[in-house]
Amino acid sequence: MSKENKSVPLEYSTEENELKIFGFWVFLGAEILLFATLFSVYFALVDRTGSGPIGKELFELPPVLVETFVLLTSSFLIGLGVHAMRIGRTKAMIVFYILTLVLGAVFLGVEINEFLTYIHDGATIQTSAFMSSLMTLLGTHGAHVTFGLLWGSGILLQIKKRGLNAKTANKAFIFSLYWHFLDVVWIFIFSFVYLKGVL
Amino acid sequence: MSMKELFAPMKEPMIFGAGISILVGAIAIVVGLTYFKKWGWLYKNWLTTVDHKKIGVMYIFVALIMLFRGGIDALLMRAQTAIPENGLLNAEHYNEIFTTHGLIMIIFMAMPFIIGLMNIVIPLQIGARDVAFPRLNALSFWLFAAGAGLLNISFIIGGSPNAGWSSYFPLAGIEFSPNVGNNYYAWSLQISGLGTLMTGINFITTIVKMRAPGMTLMKMPMFTWSALITNIIITFAFPVLTVALALMTLDRQFGTKFFAMQDGGMDMLWANLFWVWGHPEVYIVILPAFGIFSEVISTFSRKNLFGYTSMVFSMIAISLLSFMVWVHHFYTMGHGVMVNGIFSITTMLIAVPTGVKIFNWLLTMRHGKITFTTPMLYALAFIPIFTIGGVTGVMLAMASADYQYHNTLFLVAHFHYVLIPGTVFGVLAGYHFWWPKIFGFRLNEKLGKSAFWCIVVGFNVAFFPLFILGLDGYARRMYTYSADTGYGPLSMVSFIGALVLAVGFALLCYNIYYSFRHSPRELTGDPWDARSLEWATQSPVPEYNFAIVPHINQLDEFWYAKKEGRDITAGQYERIHMPNNSGAPMWMAGVLFLFSFFFVFSVWSLVIVFGIATLGFMAYRSFEKDEGHHIEVAEIEATERRLRGEL
């Protein structure tokens, strides 16, 4: 397991690393199913608003556009981070990863604010089946982002302490896959929840 | 909730008795371990192990205990319904028992038994040293054990779930099931389901990435193929259950409206989500059994498996179809003719690939030199009995006819006729077949065959009458009936069958003790003259599985090498890298158990404490430096010679 293959990027360089990346792709397959189920639930319940608000009354596009812009940019930055890692620029990589996490935190802040606005307007998770499914879908995505912030910070600490090696590079790369995945899920939320909702 | 309410179930004498016996058993185990000074041994060798073989053994050990818990539930149900107007159980207690019987047998018996066999066999069959993620594998096991524990304490503390194993809304909602039983349902399935999902990911990675050199996909043994397909189904189906259970928790404990009767809620959404997971789940427990039968039939017919390629493609077809039939579980719940028609057709289609497999097994045996060992007997009994289950399945698949059978004992008889000869006979065949590989001695054949005959006869006597009772209109889940229905005599026959079945399982367990005392040591590593790679190494299998990883040129390489007098495991030993043991998986599962337990009772402060502790364990794992260890050549040589009986 300690044998390193120099002809591939550091994060793929050991057999163990390769297994971990493959396994994580399979895990992302399971995550797709998880979100697909939540989307199905949302589509099944989207018109079942009871006495609560409908999407059109609820959604405000400006904060959603901010969220979209922030998250997409963070995904781009983590891509730059992985590129920096591959050419061995550890410092640049750490900066890109920190910026990614900062933008993730901004996204989370805007989303929490959005939730608070809904609740302030009297639309809670208990109001109607529509509200339950909406807040569960968004909340699950938000919980993933929150977990990502903790996870990403942990990996940054390890790189800071132990430098860039086969293990830490592997972790940083897998984290970037996770982060891109959350971005993809957000694109679906943006298109099929918000845009479809306000149209 | 007050202490009095918490222990309310204990007021019933039967539950009190069961509670006391669990307590006495637990104290006996603790005292015994302390007296014989075995705590250190248990912790070092078993509780902290990451060895796939030991994890497999632990899975099967817990599965057998759960088989007895679920079996006692079954006996109680048959005893209660053996005579009309029986007062053994009241309606409430009967509801709890049929719910936990279903849950335990499917989730905590069939699944872990199969996953246990996969754990033991798959890395050996593909010539790997362990699974891809040994530590994750240990966590999978401990999460399953935590889930099983959580469901089992429910009947003493707070009350068992009682809305059926499918827990349909609105019955399972807070309005109609206000006690904590269904919270237990959600959380015990949730944490064991997470473990299962991790198993799925782990085994897909193992099988795809870690096969011995030369073993292409179409040279894999059939059990490995079945395991690969099963784990793909697991990975795609279990996230649906995760979501369904989370929504159940939200509805019951946080007042959301997913499955509510007002504010736009949709109770049928639960039934759909449950069966989108639930039907693939049926194939998760049946496909590996098909794989086991393929190995057993081919080994004991002394022939290669007939129609290998069609076996693989029929399993792939079954796995795809398994996601397209879920509506057949509720034809009568008001869809249109169109929807029922489509799902009728997809359901009947499943009979085609399954039929292909049945004929392949029959043709494998044709002109074979069949030896009637215990595993082979289970395989032989499986074919005709399972076919009865399959044919009645096609009857149920016809939507319009299903209105007649729906929710009757006919359905109950059908799925027991599929699951018992399929899954249970399958895992029992595998259990007898692979036992010598793990323990280095065979189970006694005479006792094994006696148990087999009790099980096969008892099963048919217990379940065939249910077909007739069902057609006569006996609805399932009824705790009693009046004498003028005429259900009495056949119900009594069924109860007698259940008793015979119980004797069979008792013999099965006695056989462990008997063989442990009397069975001769097995030194060849290949007691059955078998075909696949797991028989090429020593029995019991050393920690590192193969001293030399063999090169594979064809299917059944080991068999042909034997015939040609080649030794595929010869070569120069090199030091082997192995993962380190760790107690973290067990403690983390323990913390998640407490998290779930307090979640069931909505004790939020402790939920937060144990939730943070869980994250702490994840961080600990991330920061931990764990390089594994090496087994040196001298040690490998010594181990190999000892296992061959040379030392």
XYZ file of C-alpha atoms in Angstrom, chain B residues 26 31 242 327 329 360 368 445 453 549 647:
11
model
C -26.847 -10.997 29.766
C -20.162 -13.377 34.648
C -33.087 6.543 4.138
C -46.864 -0.905 -7.405
C -47.808 -4.380 -3.589
C -29.915 -23.742 -15.932
C -23.858 -34.976 -13.305
C -23.766 -34.615 7.986
C -35.765 -32.955 6.732
C -2.293 -14.636 -4.852
C 3.822 -28.664 12.782
